[in-house]
Amino acid sequence: MKKFMVFFIICFLFLHFTLVTFAQDNEDSLYSDKLKLKVQQAKEFKKNKVLEKLDGKINKYYHQNKNKILTLLDIRDFDAEKIQNIIEVVENNIKNNGFKFDMNIGIGEPVGSNNIDYTYFTDGDIILVHDGFCPYGYYRHGGIFVEEEGKFISAQMGQGVIWESKSKYHGYDEAIGLYVDYKMDIPEQRKYATDAIVNYLKQQLGEPYKLSSKSDESSWYCTKLPWKGWSKITNVDIDENSGAFCFPDNIYRDTDTVIFEFAD
């Protein structure tokens, strides 16, 4: 009887180990496939001139609004007096017009819609959205994806760092999905990095909203979160000009980010 029990336990443990290993291998394979499909889709976008058309639309937007868009994108020194002056002007203008000053201000609430597909989104991917006019660029808001939750981590004035649903990002005129071009051909190493990024940003949930310096890890705005996560864990800087702030358009323009989804 004892021999039978020992044999039974050994068989059970072996079967359990085999099933766990199989499940892990299957999960790793699915993750690797998603990365490959994401890269392929990005190449198709480039081939079909989707990105060229998008660049044209954004350039046209900047040209049409050249006297309205602020120069925050190009400011490099956070402590510069001009930053404080610009922030004061923005705050006063927005308050006087009944708008709040945050990284999702735009002009009024978003009223559009898009059908962006989240199939290929994995941990660490970034979403940027456009709707109407925004005083600091074309894209007005963004978040970083956490696959296990099926949600994005972002930040809003009055709410701080929060979870945002995928459906929320369908409520804008246009949305793009970007991956950071880091270890795409080495899934195990990329997964290790993105797990660390996600875990770090989860720790920021509930922290206050503020248009703060990049070195400040106690307050956040929407696109500072993905910038800090990727910079802190992988040393990849997804701010195209390494300025004082990392606005949505800075992430769009950076050479380390690649668009793999687009919808309007």
Short mmCIF file of C-alpha atoms in Angstrom, two decimals:
data_model
loop_
_atom_site.label_atom_id
_atom_site.label_comp_id
_atom_site.label_asym_id
_atom_site.label_seq_id
_atom_site.Cartn_x
_atom_site.Cartn_y
_atom_site.Cartn_z
CA MET A 1 0.00 0.00 0.00
CA LYS A 2 2.80 2.41 0.90
CA LYS A 3 4.58 1.64 -2.38
CA PHE A 4 1.37 2.32 -4.25
CA MET A 5 0.91 5.68 -2.49
CA VAL A 6 4.49 6.68 -3.25
CA PHE A 7 4.01 5.67 -6.88
CA PHE A 8 0.73 7.61 -7.04
CA ILE A 9 2.31 10.76 -5.56
CA ILE A 10 5.26 10.55 -7.95
CA CYS A 11 2.91 10.17 -10.92
CA PHE A 12 0.77 13.08 -9.71
CA LEU A 13 3.79 15.36 -9.27
CA PHE A 14 5.16 14.38 -12.67
CA LEU A 15 1.83 15.08 -14.35
CA HIS A 16 1.47 18.40 -12.53
CA PHE A 17 4.99 19.46 -13.51
CA THR A 18 4.36 18.42 -17.14
CA LEU A 19 1.10 20.40 -17.34
CA VAL A 20 2.63 23.51 -15.74
CA THR A 21 5.61 23.33 -18.09
CA PHE A 22 3.32 22.87 -21.09
CA ALA A 23 1.15 25.82 -20.03
CA GLN A 24 4.22 28.02 -19.56
CA ASP A 25 5.68 26.97 -22.91
CA ASN A 26 2.35 27.69 -24.58
CA GLU A 27 2.14 31.14 -22.93
CA ASP A 28 5.72 31.93 -23.99
CA SER A 29 4.93 30.82 -27.54
CA LEU A 30 1.82 33.02 -27.71
CA TYR A 31 3.82 35.99 -26.43
CA SER A 32 6.56 35.43 -29.01
CA ASP A 33 3.95 35.15 -31.77
CA LYS A 34 2.34 38.44 -30.69
CA LEU A 35 5.68 40.21 -30.90
CA LYS A 36 6.29 38.86 -34.41
CA LEU A 37 2.81 39.82 -35.57
CA LYS A 38 3.22 43.27 -34.07
CA VAL A 39 6.47 43.83 -35.95
CA GLN A 40 4.93 42.53 -39.17
CA GLN A 41 1.93 44.82 -38.84
CA ALA A 42 4.23 47.81 -38.27
CA LYS A 43 6.06 46.92 -41.49
CA GLU A 44 2.75 46.70 -43.35
CA PHE A 45 1.78 50.15 -42.11
CA LYS A 46 5.02 51.53 -43.48
CA LYS A 47 4.66 49.66 -46.77
CA ASN A 48 1.09 50.86 -47.26
CA LYS A 49 2.10 54.45 -46.43
CA VAL A 50 -0.20 54.61 -43.41
CA LEU A 51 2.55 56.31 -41.42
CA GLU A 52 3.33 58.71 -44.26
CA LYS A 53 -0.31 59.81 -44.35
CA LEU A 54 -0.38 60.16 -40.58
CA ASP A 55 2.77 62.30 -40.61
CA GLY A 56 1.15 64.49 -43.27
CA LYS A 57 -1.97 64.93 -41.16
CA ILE A 58 0.05 65.85 -38.07
CA ASN A 59 2.28 68.29 -39.99
CA LYS A 60 -0.84 69.94 -41.38
CA TYR A 61 -2.28 70.22 -37.85
CA TYR A 62 0.90 71.94 -36.62
CA HIS A 63 0.91 74.30 -39.58
CA GLN A 64 -2.72 75.28 -39.10
CA ASN A 65 -2.22 75.83 -35.35
CA LYS A 66 1.32 77.22 -35.37
CA ASN A 67 0.30 80.31 -33.41
CA LYS A 68 -1.69 78.36 -30.83
CA ILE A 69 0.54 75.42 -29.90
CA LEU A 70 2.86 76.06 -26.98
CA THR A 71 6.61 75.42 -27.10
CA LEU A 72 6.65 73.01 -24.14
CA LEU A 73 7.75 70.17 -26.43
CA ASP A 74 11.19 71.69 -26.94
CA ILE A 75 11.98 72.94 -23.43
CA ARG A 76 14.98 71.08 -21.98
CA ASP A 77 15.58 72.70 -18.59
CA PHE A 78 12.72 72.06 -16.17
CA ASP A 79 13.87 74.79 -13.79
CA ALA A 80 14.07 77.43 -16.52
CA GLU A 81 12.10 80.55 -15.76
CA LYS A 82 10.35 80.33 -19.12
CA ILE A 83 8.74 77.03 -18.11
CA GLN A 84 7.13 78.58 -15.06
CA ASN A 85 5.96 81.52 -17.15
CA ILE A 86 4.42 79.25 -19.78
CA ILE A 87 2.71 77.07 -17.18
CA GLU A 88 1.28 80.19 -15.50
CA VAL A 89 -0.04 81.48 -18.82
CA VAL A 90 -1.58 78.11 -19.68
CA GLU A 91 -3.19 77.75 -16.26
CA ASN A 92 -4.66 81.24 -16.39
CA ASN A 93 -5.93 80.89 -19.96
CA ILE A 94 -7.54 77.54 -19.28
CA LYS A 95 -9.09 78.60 -15.99
CA ASN A 96 -10.47 81.76 -17.60
CA ASN A 97 -12.05 79.65 -20.33
CA GLY A 98 -13.42 77.07 -17.92
CA PHE A 99 -10.98 74.28 -18.79
CA LYS A 100 -8.82 72.33 -16.40
CA PHE A 101 -5.03 72.16 -16.81
CA ASP A 102 -3.91 68.59 -17.20
CA MET A 103 -2.46 66.24 -19.80
CA ASN A 104 -5.89 65.51 -21.23
CA ILE A 105 -7.15 69.08 -21.48
CA GLY A 106 -7.45 69.52 -25.22
CA ILE A 107 -10.17 72.06 -25.72
CA GLY A 108 -13.25 70.56 -24.14
CA GLU A 109 -13.99 66.89 -23.55
CA PRO A 110 -13.19 64.34 -26.29
CA VAL A 111 -16.23 63.64 -28.44
CA GLY A 112 -14.87 61.37 -31.18
CA SER A 113 -14.71 57.61 -31.65
CA ASN A 114 -12.31 55.06 -33.11
CA ASN A 115 -12.11 51.29 -33.39
CA ILE A 116 -8.51 50.60 -32.39
CA ASP A 117 -7.80 46.87 -32.10
CA TYR A 118 -6.10 45.68 -28.90
CA THR A 119 -5.33 42.14 -30.12
CA TYR A 120 -1.56 42.62 -30.34
CA PHE A 121 -1.11 44.86 -27.29
CA THR A 122 1.25 43.42 -24.66
CA ASP A 123 2.79 44.73 -21.44
CA GLY A 124 4.59 48.04 -21.88
CA ASP A 125 2.86 49.07 -25.11
CA ILE A 126 1.66 52.66 -25.30
CA ILE A 127 -1.53 54.21 -26.59
CA LEU A 128 -1.80 57.86 -27.70
CA VAL A 129 -5.05 59.58 -28.64
CA HIS A 130 -6.02 62.69 -30.59
CA ASP A 131 -9.28 64.61 -30.43
CA GLY A 132 -9.90 68.20 -31.52
CA PHE A 133 -7.35 70.89 -30.69
CA CYS A 134 -4.76 70.48 -27.94
CA PRO A 135 -2.43 73.34 -26.88
CA TYR A 136 0.63 71.13 -26.40
CA GLY A 137 0.50 69.11 -29.62
CA TYR A 138 -1.46 66.70 -31.77
CA TYR A 139 -1.90 63.87 -29.27
CA ARG A 140 -3.54 64.91 -26.03
CA HIS A 141 -3.46 61.82 -23.79
CA GLY A 142 -1.82 58.44 -23.38
CA GLY A 143 -1.39 55.36 -21.23
CA ILE A 144 0.72 52.20 -20.87
CA PHE A 145 -0.83 48.75 -21.22
CA VAL A 146 -0.96 46.02 -18.57
CA GLU A 147 -2.03 42.80 -20.26
CA GLU A 148 -3.02 40.85 -17.14
CA GLU A 149 -5.53 43.56 -16.23
CA GLY A 150 -6.55 44.36 -19.79
CA LYS A 151 -6.24 48.04 -18.87
CA PHE A 152 -3.92 51.02 -19.14
CA ILE A 153 -2.13 52.90 -16.38
CA SER A 154 -2.37 56.66 -16.83
CA ALA A 155 -2.84 59.85 -14.82
CA GLN A 156 -5.55 62.50 -14.70
CA MET A 157 -5.88 65.76 -12.77
CA GLY A 158 -7.99 65.30 -9.66
CA GLN A 159 -7.55 61.52 -9.83
CA GLY A 160 -3.80 60.98 -9.90
CA VAL A 161 -2.41 57.71 -11.28
CA ILE A 162 -5.29 55.43 -12.21
CA TRP A 163 -6.40 52.45 -14.26
CA GLU A 164 -8.13 53.36 -17.51
CA SER A 165 -10.25 50.96 -19.53
CA LYS A 166 -9.67 50.07 -23.16
CA SER A 167 -13.14 51.41 -23.95
CA LYS A 168 -12.14 54.87 -22.69
CA TYR A 169 -9.59 55.18 -25.49
CA HIS A 170 -12.26 54.40 -28.07
CA GLY A 171 -13.81 57.77 -27.24
CA TYR A 172 -11.32 59.88 -29.22
CA ASP A 173 -11.09 60.84 -32.90
CA GLU A 174 -7.90 58.86 -33.40
CA ALA A 175 -5.73 56.36 -31.55
CA ILE A 176 -2.34 54.77 -32.18
CA GLY A 177 -0.62 51.85 -30.50
CA LEU A 178 3.18 51.91 -30.19
CA TYR A 179 5.70 49.36 -29.00
CA VAL A 180 9.15 50.25 -27.73
CA ASP A 181 11.77 48.67 -29.96
CA TYR A 182 13.60 46.83 -27.20
CA LYS A 183 14.61 43.12 -27.37
CA MET A 184 11.78 42.34 -29.80
CA ASP A 185 13.82 39.39 -31.11
CA ILE A 186 14.59 38.07 -27.60
CA PRO A 187 11.12 37.51 -26.04
CA GLU A 188 12.42 36.19 -22.69
CA GLN A 189 14.52 39.29 -22.04
CA ARG A 190 11.78 41.65 -23.22
CA LYS A 191 9.22 39.91 -20.99
CA TYR A 192 11.53 40.22 -18.00
CA ALA A 193 11.89 43.97 -18.65
CA THR A 194 8.21 44.67 -19.27
CA ASP A 195 7.22 42.71 -16.15
CA ALA A 196 9.51 45.00 -14.15
CA ILE A 197 8.11 48.10 -15.88
CA VAL A 198 4.52 47.10 -15.15
CA ASN A 199 5.29 46.22 -11.52
CA TYR A 200 7.04 49.56 -11.01
CA LEU A 201 4.16 51.56 -12.50
CA LYS A 202 1.56 49.62 -10.50
CA GLN A 203 3.31 50.92 -7.40
CA GLN A 204 2.51 54.46 -8.54
CA LEU A 205 -1.26 53.92 -8.58
CA GLY A 206 -2.89 56.48 -6.32
CA GLU A 207 0.03 58.91 -6.52
CA PRO A 208 -0.97 62.54 -7.28
CA TYR A 209 -1.18 64.23 -10.67
CA LYS A 210 1.27 67.03 -11.44
CA LEU A 211 3.15 68.41 -14.42
CA SER A 212 6.39 67.59 -12.62
CA SER A 213 10.02 67.08 -13.54
CA LYS A 214 11.19 63.73 -14.87
CA SER A 215 13.29 63.10 -11.77
CA ASP A 216 10.27 63.42 -9.47
CA GLU A 217 8.87 59.96 -8.73
CA SER A 218 6.13 61.15 -6.39
CA SER A 219 3.80 62.86 -8.90
CA TRP A 220 2.85 62.11 -12.48
CA TYR A 221 1.16 63.11 -15.71
CA CYS A 222 -0.04 60.62 -18.31
CA THR A 223 2.97 60.16 -20.61
CA LYS A 224 5.57 60.63 -17.89
CA LEU A 225 4.52 57.16 -16.67
CA PRO A 226 5.59 55.15 -19.76
CA TRP A 227 8.66 57.36 -20.18
CA LYS A 228 9.80 56.72 -16.60
CA GLY A 229 8.98 53.02 -16.70
CA TRP A 230 11.02 52.35 -19.83
CA SER A 231 13.83 54.71 -18.82
CA LYS A 232 14.19 53.37 -15.28
CA ILE A 233 14.11 49.67 -16.17
CA THR A 234 15.79 49.52 -19.59
CA ASN A 235 17.56 52.89 -19.88
CA VAL A 236 15.64 53.49 -23.13
CA ASP A 237 14.63 57.15 -23.49
CA ILE A 238 11.35 57.39 -25.45
CA ASP A 239 11.35 61.21 -25.36
CA GLU A 240 12.53 62.27 -28.81
CA ASN A 241 14.30 65.40 -27.63
CA SER A 242 15.11 64.47 -24.01
CA GLY A 243 13.39 67.66 -22.91
CA ALA A 244 12.09 68.73 -19.50
CA PHE A 245 8.73 67.06 -20.18
CA CYS A 246 7.71 63.98 -22.11
CA PHE A 247 4.52 64.90 -23.93
CA PRO A 248 2.49 62.50 -26.11
CA ASP A 249 3.96 63.95 -29.32
CA ASN A 250 7.48 63.39 -27.96
CA ILE A 251 6.74 59.66 -27.69
CA TYR A 252 5.16 59.61 -31.16
CA ARG A 253 8.26 61.22 -32.70
CA ASP A 254 10.86 59.13 -30.87
CA THR A 255 12.92 56.65 -32.91
CA ASP A 256 12.61 53.98 -30.18
CA THR A 257 8.84 53.75 -30.58
CA VAL A 258 7.10 52.00 -33.47
CA ILE A 259 3.44 52.33 -34.47
CA PHE A 260 1.73 48.96 -34.87
CA GLU A 261 -1.93 50.00 -34.53
CA PHE A 262 -3.89 52.92 -35.92
CA ALA A 263 -7.56 53.77 -35.96
CA ASP A 264 -9.70 56.83 -36.66
#
